[in-house]
Amino acid sequence: MSARLPVNLMLVEDERIVAFDLKRQLQGFGYQVGAVVASGEQAIDRIAEEMPDLVLMDIHLEGRLDGIQAAAEIRARHHIPVVFLTAYAEDDTLRRALDSRPFGYLIKPCEGRELHATIQMALARRDEEVAVEQSEQRLKLALGAASLGVLEWNSASNRLTGDSHLGMLLGHRPPQPLDEPWEVFIARVAEADREAVRQALHSTLQDREAVCFSFRIAGNHASPRLMEAHAKAYGGDGHVQRVVGILQDVTRRHHDETLLRQSSVVFQTTAEAIVITDAERRIVAVNAAFSRITGFSEAAAGGQNPDILLRTAPTLERYASCLQAGNPGFWQGEVRCHRKNGNAFPAWQSVSVVRDGAGRLTHYVSAFSDVTAIYEAQERLHHLAHHDTLTGLPNRLLFDDRLRHAIEQATRNDQRCLLLFLDLDGFKVINDTLGHAAGDALLQTIGGRLRGVLRSTDTIARLGGDEFVILVGSINPEYAAQLAQKILEQLRIPVPVGEELLTVTGSIGIAVYPDNGSNSQELMRAADMAMYTAKSEGRNRYHFYAEDMAERAQQRMAIEQGLRRALATDALVVHYQPRVELATRRIVGVEALVRWQHPERGIVPPASFIGIAEECGLIEPLGRWVLQRACREMLATVDMLAADGEFHLAVNVSPRQFLGSDFIGILQAVLVETGFPAGALELEITESTLQATERSLSVLRDLEALGIAVSIDDFGTGYSSLSVLRDLPIQRIKIDRSFITGLPGNENQRAVVEAIVALSRALRMSITVEGIEQAAQASVLEALGCQEGQGYLFARPMPHAELLRLLADGLPETARRS
């Protein structure tokens, strides 16, 4: 029945004969007796040296320690089993012996086989204990390695117990085993999780199924710690007595899982394509953006080399050195890829490497985005930077570049290049009266028409506003004249804008390189001066640059600046030309005409500066000044002559002034300020003013409501529509002097006047004839039915003081009826 041999024993016996006999018996059973000592002190001293498998201990020994005390010490220090061998069996001795947890208790004298059996049983028990201890140690180490704490809840006592690691998890410092009431434990749990913990434990009590639950530990932590518990109820005889489980701090794991979920969301939802490959560049994962950008599904891409799949250039080999150990392990740059349908696209790609703990490369992570939109945006920005947004034509920046290149090429090839500078006549009036939307629509149509008359090698650009330039290379000047004429013809074609049909003309200046300029700046300046010459000569025409234009341009600038000073310093004057009733030769009104009292040139007639005022934007303040000065000077005269019948003051109004959004307000302010009666005021407008029908009609009706009369000046020289005239509240037509210069002998002019008179009667309008210089003309016009006239026959324009003398003295004898 030997459990295991050899076995090393220590014998503690203070009687030598007994000790000798026991040793002999033990050796007879095959045991080794390594040490025989007589006292407890000796046993304790020798035990570490001998390290026997078992100790046979007498209870009553020599010395300070008895056998029970020595056995307890040996058991506590070295975990060596002890069997008591004694002649005593009193209750007190037995009780003390039991406290030392002996492995046997024999009464001397004992039979040898009984001793042998007891030793074998003790050794077998010790082997089982060692196995259990080792198992417990392994479990403890495993729990420690996994940071697990063991817990046990006794439902009967409502107490929670656990190992030291559990105590540490729950906040005990230093770690120590846990044994506390349920109330103490549950108080550590975050309040929001307490009910869930109770329900989980009671659930396993009821059905004995394992449960898993998590909860947060409250306390003075920087942030709550998250615990995960696995527990199950156990018991016997059908009665559940306890719940046993493990507890683990999963705060870090929960944090990592959250990061993984977030990373997964980023991976799947990011707009960038992401490709993960192994070390051999085989695709192991792609995200949704990769499939969306390239057209390849994850299944189709799996296992493929991304550079081959997408035909990427450059490939990884070009930048592999950046990814090697010791280098940044990262590369980014632009590559060219191909979609599944074969279309190429530019991409911005970044490539990173993933290494394991030993530094070995395990994966590549590539991220790229389709930058096609960026290139398209750059192209759009480049187009916007070099083209006019309204017409799509090249702008000044692009035109200047092309002009420089054209000049360089002409210089190398000993050729010419031509520059045409176009400015639209009357565009500012349309833009100010009908609004910017109408003006923009007009410019877009004109821009398209101009493109249509050019060759593909010619360049047209819009400089801004209503200014266009055309560049023609390697062509003789005759072509520029032909092209200019084509442009003017295109401009004369009416342009439908909304409900309006607009007609504009243009003035074109032409300059030739190298004849009129050695560089782009000089050539542009020459074309600009030629354009202003075309305007000054009547508009709607073209003009080549001439050497004397620079001087005229200087004069024009001097007039513009002088006119600005004249307005600011009140250096302008108003002259008045009488209007005469032809039947009675009585003065029934005057026309106010502005004059410039120049400090060096004397009185400057309006023909020398009105056109410049319109071009430079001074016409509106100039018109207001004339209106205000004439109303103030003529107020007393009108009041004095009103008793003898009607007497009107006629004031010319430019189209831009008339169609301005604040014209009626300005007019009312002048009448209030001067006190001039609205019924004695007549405004003269040109036929071109009526092109903007809707706006004109609105202003005319406002004037009619104020009692102010309106006449059409220079009738017959413009583009009046009879259907328009029929519906407008206009009281007078003024016949231009060009229709009467041949009277009374010119029958054609007589027929024209008769037609105008017939028209005025049909439209219930009065007639005033301008430019009457001969008495015979006055007589014929009176006979034809004209009511009023003005001209040198009656009086020239004169200052206010001279007008007062004329009114007092009457017309000269030569102007009266014969």
Coordinates of N, CA and C in Angstrom, one line a residue, residues 172-294:
H172 N -9.7 49.2 -2.9 CA -8.9 49.0 -1.7 C -7.4 49.2 -1.9
R173 N -6.8 50.0 -1.1 CA -5.4 50.2 -1.2 C -4.8 50.1 0.2
P174 N -3.8 49.2 0.5 CA -3.3 48.2 -0.4 C -4.3 47.1 -0.7
P175 N -4.1 46.3 -1.7 CA -5.0 45.2 -2.0 C -5.2 44.3 -0.8
Q176 N -6.5 43.9 -0.6 CA -6.8 42.9 0.5 C -8.1 42.2 0.2
P177 N -8.2 41.0 0.7 CA -9.5 40.3 0.5 C -10.7 41.1 0.9
L178 N -11.8 40.9 0.2 CA -13.0 41.6 0.5 C -14.0 40.8 1.2
D179 N -14.6 41.4 2.2 CA -15.7 40.8 3.0 C -16.5 41.9 3.6
E180 N -17.7 42.2 2.9 CA -18.4 43.4 3.4 C -19.9 43.2 3.1
P181 N -20.8 43.9 3.8 CA -22.2 43.8 3.6 C -22.6 44.3 2.1
W182 N -23.7 43.8 1.7 CA -24.2 44.2 0.3 C -24.3 45.7 0.2
E183 N -24.8 46.3 1.2 CA -25.0 47.8 1.1 C -23.7 48.5 0.9
V184 N -22.6 48.1 1.4 CA -21.3 48.8 1.2 C -20.9 48.6 -0.2
F185 N -21.1 47.4 -0.8 CA -20.7 47.1 -2.2 C -21.5 47.9 -3.1
I186 N -22.9 47.9 -3.0 CA -23.7 48.5 -3.9 C -23.6 50.1 -3.9
A187 N -23.1 50.6 -2.8 CA -22.8 52.0 -2.7 C -21.7 52.5 -3.6
R188 N -20.8 51.5 -3.9 CA -19.7 51.8 -4.8 C -20.2 51.9 -6.3
V189 N -21.3 51.3 -6.6 CA -21.8 51.2 -8.0 C -22.4 52.6 -8.3
A190 N -22.2 53.1 -9.5 CA -22.9 54.3 -9.9 C -24.4 54.1 -9.8
E191 N -25.0 55.2 -9.3 CA -26.4 55.1 -9.0 C -27.3 54.7 -10.2
A192 N -26.9 55.1 -11.4 CA -27.7 54.8 -12.6 C -27.6 53.3 -12.9
D193 N -26.6 52.6 -12.4 CA -26.4 51.2 -12.7 C -26.8 50.2 -11.6
R194 N -27.2 50.7 -10.5 CA -27.4 49.8 -9.3 C -28.6 48.9 -9.6
E195 N -29.7 49.4 -10.2 CA -30.8 48.5 -10.4 C -30.5 47.4 -11.4
A196 N -29.6 47.7 -12.4 CA -29.2 46.6 -13.3 C -28.4 45.6 -12.6
V197 N -27.6 45.9 -11.7 CA -26.8 44.9 -11.0 C -27.7 44.1 -10.1
R198 N -28.6 44.6 -9.4 CA -29.6 43.9 -8.6 C -30.4 42.9 -9.5
Q199 N -30.9 43.4 -10.6 CA -31.7 42.5 -11.5 C -30.8 41.3 -12.0
A200 N -29.6 41.6 -12.4 CA -28.7 40.5 -12.9 C -28.5 39.4 -11.9
L201 N -28.2 39.8 -10.6 CA -27.9 38.8 -9.6 C -29.2 38.1 -9.2
H202 N -30.3 38.7 -9.1 CA -31.5 38.0 -8.8 C -32.0 37.2 -10.0
S203 N -31.6 37.5 -11.2 CA -31.9 36.7 -12.3 C -31.2 35.3 -12.3
T204 N -29.9 35.3 -11.9 CA -29.2 34.1 -11.8 C -29.7 33.3 -10.6
L205 N -30.1 34.0 -9.5 CA -30.7 33.3 -8.4 C -31.9 32.5 -8.8
Q206 N -32.7 33.0 -9.6 CA -34.0 32.4 -10.0 C -33.8 31.2 -11.0
D207 N -33.0 31.4 -12.0 CA -32.9 30.4 -13.0 C -31.6 29.7 -13.1
R208 N -30.6 30.1 -12.3 CA -29.3 29.5 -12.2 C -28.5 29.5 -13.5
E209 N -28.9 30.4 -14.4 CA -28.2 30.6 -15.6 C -27.1 31.7 -15.4
A210 N -26.0 31.5 -16.1 CA -24.9 32.5 -16.0 C -25.4 33.8 -16.6
V211 N -24.9 34.9 -16.0 CA -25.3 36.2 -16.4 C -24.0 37.0 -16.6
C212 N -24.1 38.0 -17.5 CA -23.0 38.9 -17.7 C -23.6 40.3 -17.7
F213 N -23.0 41.1 -16.9 CA -23.5 42.5 -16.8 C -22.3 43.4 -16.5
S214 N -22.5 44.7 -16.8 CA -21.5 45.7 -16.6 C -22.1 46.9 -15.8
F215 N -21.2 47.5 -15.1 CA -21.6 48.7 -14.3 C -20.4 49.6 -14.1
R216 N -20.7 50.8 -13.7 CA -19.6 51.8 -13.5 C -19.4 51.9 -12.0
I217 N -18.2 52.0 -11.6 CA -17.8 52.2 -10.2 C -17.7 53.7 -9.9
A218 N -18.5 54.1 -9.0 CA -18.5 55.5 -8.6 C -17.3 55.8 -7.6
G219 N -17.0 57.0 -7.4 CA -16.0 57.3 -6.4 C -15.2 58.6 -6.9
N220 N -14.0 58.7 -6.3 CA -13.2 59.9 -6.6 C -12.3 59.7 -7.7
H221 N -12.7 59.0 -8.7 CA -11.9 58.8 -9.9 C -12.0 60.0 -10.9
A222 N -10.9 60.2 -11.7 CA -11.0 61.2 -12.7 C -12.2 61.0 -13.6
S223 N -12.4 59.8 -13.9 CA -13.6 59.4 -14.7 C -14.1 58.0 -14.2
P224 N -15.4 57.7 -14.3 CA -15.9 56.4 -13.8 C -15.2 55.3 -14.5
R225 N -14.9 54.2 -13.7 CA -14.4 53.0 -14.3 C -15.5 52.0 -14.6
L226 N -15.3 51.3 -15.7 CA -16.4 50.4 -16.1 C -16.0 49.0 -15.8
M227 N -16.8 48.2 -15.1 CA -16.6 46.9 -14.6 C -17.5 45.9 -15.4
E228 N -17.0 44.7 -15.7 CA -17.8 43.7 -16.3 C -17.8 42.4 -15.4
A229 N -18.9 41.9 -15.1 CA -19.0 40.7 -14.2 C -19.7 39.6 -15.0
H230 N -19.1 38.4 -14.7 CA -19.7 37.1 -15.1 C -20.0 36.3 -13.9
A231 N -21.3 35.9 -13.7 CA -21.6 35.3 -12.4 C -22.7 34.2 -12.6
K232 N -22.8 33.3 -11.7 CA -23.7 32.2 -11.7 C -24.1 31.8 -10.3
A233 N -25.3 31.4 -10.1 CA -25.8 30.9 -8.8 C -25.5 29.4 -8.6
Y234 N -25.1 29.1 -7.4 CA -24.8 27.7 -7.1 C -25.5 27.3 -5.8
G235 N -25.7 26.0 -5.6 CA -26.3 25.6 -4.3 C -26.6 24.1 -4.4
G236 N -27.1 23.6 -3.3 CA -27.3 22.2 -3.1 C -28.7 21.9 -2.6
D237 N -29.2 20.6 -2.8 CA -30.5 20.2 -2.4 C -31.6 21.1 -2.9
G238 N -31.4 21.7 -4.1 CA -32.4 22.6 -4.7 C -32.5 23.9 -4.1
H239 N -31.6 24.3 -3.2 CA -31.6 25.6 -2.6 C -30.4 26.4 -3.0
V240 N -30.6 27.5 -3.6 CA -29.5 28.4 -4.0 C -28.9 29.1 -2.8
Q241 N -27.6 28.9 -2.6 CA -27.0 29.5 -1.4 C -26.1 30.7 -1.8
R242 N -25.5 30.7 -3.0 CA -24.5 31.7 -3.3 C -24.4 32.0 -4.8
V243 N -23.9 33.1 -5.1 CA -23.6 33.5 -6.5 C -22.1 33.8 -6.6
V244 N -21.4 33.1 -7.5 CA -20.0 33.2 -7.6 C -19.7 33.7 -9.0
G245 N -18.7 34.5 -9.1 CA -18.4 35.1 -10.4 C -17.0 35.8 -10.4
I246 N -16.7 36.4 -11.5 CA -15.5 37.1 -11.7 C -15.8 38.6 -12.1
L247 N -14.9 39.5 -11.7 CA -15.1 40.9 -12.1 C -13.8 41.4 -12.8
Q248 N -14.0 42.2 -13.8 CA -12.9 42.7 -14.6 C -13.1 44.1 -14.9
D249 N -12.0 44.9 -14.8 CA -12.0 46.3 -15.1 C -11.9 46.4 -16.7
V250 N -13.0 46.8 -17.3 CA -13.0 46.9 -18.8 C -13.0 48.3 -19.3
T251 N -12.6 49.2 -18.5 CA -12.6 50.6 -18.9 C -11.7 50.8 -20.1
R252 N -10.5 50.3 -20.1 CA -9.6 50.4 -21.2 C -10.2 49.7 -22.5
R253 N -10.7 48.5 -22.2 CA -11.2 47.8 -23.4 C -12.4 48.5 -24.0
H254 N -13.3 49.0 -23.1 CA -14.4 49.8 -23.6 C -14.0 51.0 -24.4
H255 N -12.9 51.7 -23.9 CA -12.4 52.9 -24.6 C -11.8 52.4 -25.9
D256 N -11.1 51.3 -26.0 CA -10.5 50.8 -27.2 C -11.6 50.4 -28.2
E257 N -12.7 49.8 -27.7 CA -13.8 49.4 -28.5 C -14.5 50.6 -29.1
T258 N -14.6 51.6 -28.3 CA -15.2 52.8 -28.8 C -14.4 53.5 -29.9
L259 N -13.1 53.5 -29.7 CA -12.2 54.0 -30.7 C -12.3 53.2 -32.0
L260 N -12.4 51.8 -31.8 CA -12.5 51.0 -33.0 C -13.8 51.2 -33.7
R261 N -14.9 51.4 -33.0 CA -16.1 51.7 -33.6 C -16.1 53.0 -34.4
Q262 N -15.5 54.0 -33.7 CA -15.3 55.3 -34.4 C -14.4 55.2 -35.6
S263 N -13.3 54.4 -35.5 CA -12.4 54.3 -36.6 C -13.1 53.5 -37.7
S264 N -14.0 52.6 -37.3 CA -14.7 51.8 -38.4 C -15.7 52.8 -39.1
V265 N -16.3 53.7 -38.3 CA -17.3 54.6 -38.9 C -16.5 55.6 -39.9
V266 N -15.3 56.0 -39.4 CA -14.5 56.9 -40.2 C -14.1 56.2 -41.5
F267 N -13.6 54.9 -41.3 CA -13.2 54.1 -42.4 C -14.2 54.0 -43.5
Q268 N -15.5 53.7 -43.0 CA -16.6 53.5 -44.0 C -17.2 54.7 -44.5
T269 N -17.1 55.8 -43.8 CA -17.9 57.0 -44.2 C -17.0 58.1 -44.7
T270 N -15.7 58.0 -44.5 CA -14.9 59.1 -45.0 C -15.0 59.3 -46.5
A271 N -14.8 60.5 -47.0 CA -14.9 60.7 -48.5 C -13.6 60.2 -49.2
E272 N -12.5 60.0 -48.4 CA -11.3 59.5 -49.0 C -11.4 58.0 -49.2
A273 N -10.9 57.5 -50.3 CA -10.7 56.1 -50.5 C -9.6 55.5 -49.7
I274 N -9.8 54.4 -49.0 CA -8.8 53.8 -48.1 C -8.6 52.4 -48.6
V275 N -7.4 52.0 -48.7 CA -7.0 50.6 -49.2 C -6.0 50.1 -48.2
I276 N -6.2 48.9 -47.6 CA -5.3 48.2 -46.7 C -4.8 47.0 -47.4
T277 N -3.5 46.9 -47.6 CA -2.9 45.7 -48.2 C -1.9 45.0 -47.2
D278 N -1.6 43.8 -47.5 CA -0.6 43.1 -46.7 C 0.8 43.5 -47.2
A279 N 1.8 42.8 -46.6 CA 3.2 43.2 -46.9 C 3.5 42.9 -48.4
E280 N 2.8 42.0 -49.0 CA 3.0 41.7 -50.5 C 2.1 42.5 -51.4
R281 N 1.5 43.6 -50.8 CA 0.6 44.5 -51.6 C -0.6 43.9 -52.1
R282 N -1.2 42.9 -51.4 CA -2.4 42.3 -51.8 C -3.5 43.0 -50.9
I283 N -4.6 43.4 -51.6 CA -5.6 44.2 -50.9 C -6.4 43.3 -49.9
V284 N -6.5 43.7 -48.7 CA -7.2 42.9 -47.7 C -8.5 43.7 -47.3
A285 N -8.6 45.0 -47.5 CA -9.8 45.7 -47.1 C -9.8 47.0 -47.9
V286 N -11.0 47.4 -48.3 CA -11.2 48.8 -48.9 C -12.5 49.3 -48.3
N287 N -12.7 50.6 -48.3 CA -13.9 51.2 -47.8 C -14.9 51.6 -48.9
A288 N -16.0 52.1 -48.5 CA -17.1 52.4 -49.5 C -16.6 53.5 -50.5
A289 N -15.8 54.4 -50.0 CA -15.4 55.5 -50.8 C -14.5 55.0 -52.0
F290 N -13.7 54.0 -51.7 CA -12.9 53.4 -52.7 C -13.8 52.8 -53.9
S291 N -14.8 52.1 -53.5 CA -15.7 51.6 -54.5 C -16.4 52.7 -55.3
R292 N -16.8 53.7 -54.5 CA -17.5 54.8 -55.2 C -16.6 55.6 -56.2
I293 N -15.4 55.8 -55.8 CA -14.5 56.6 -56.6 C -14.0 55.7 -57.8
T294 N -13.6 54.5 -57.6 CA -13.0 53.6 -58.6 C -14.0 52.8 -59.4

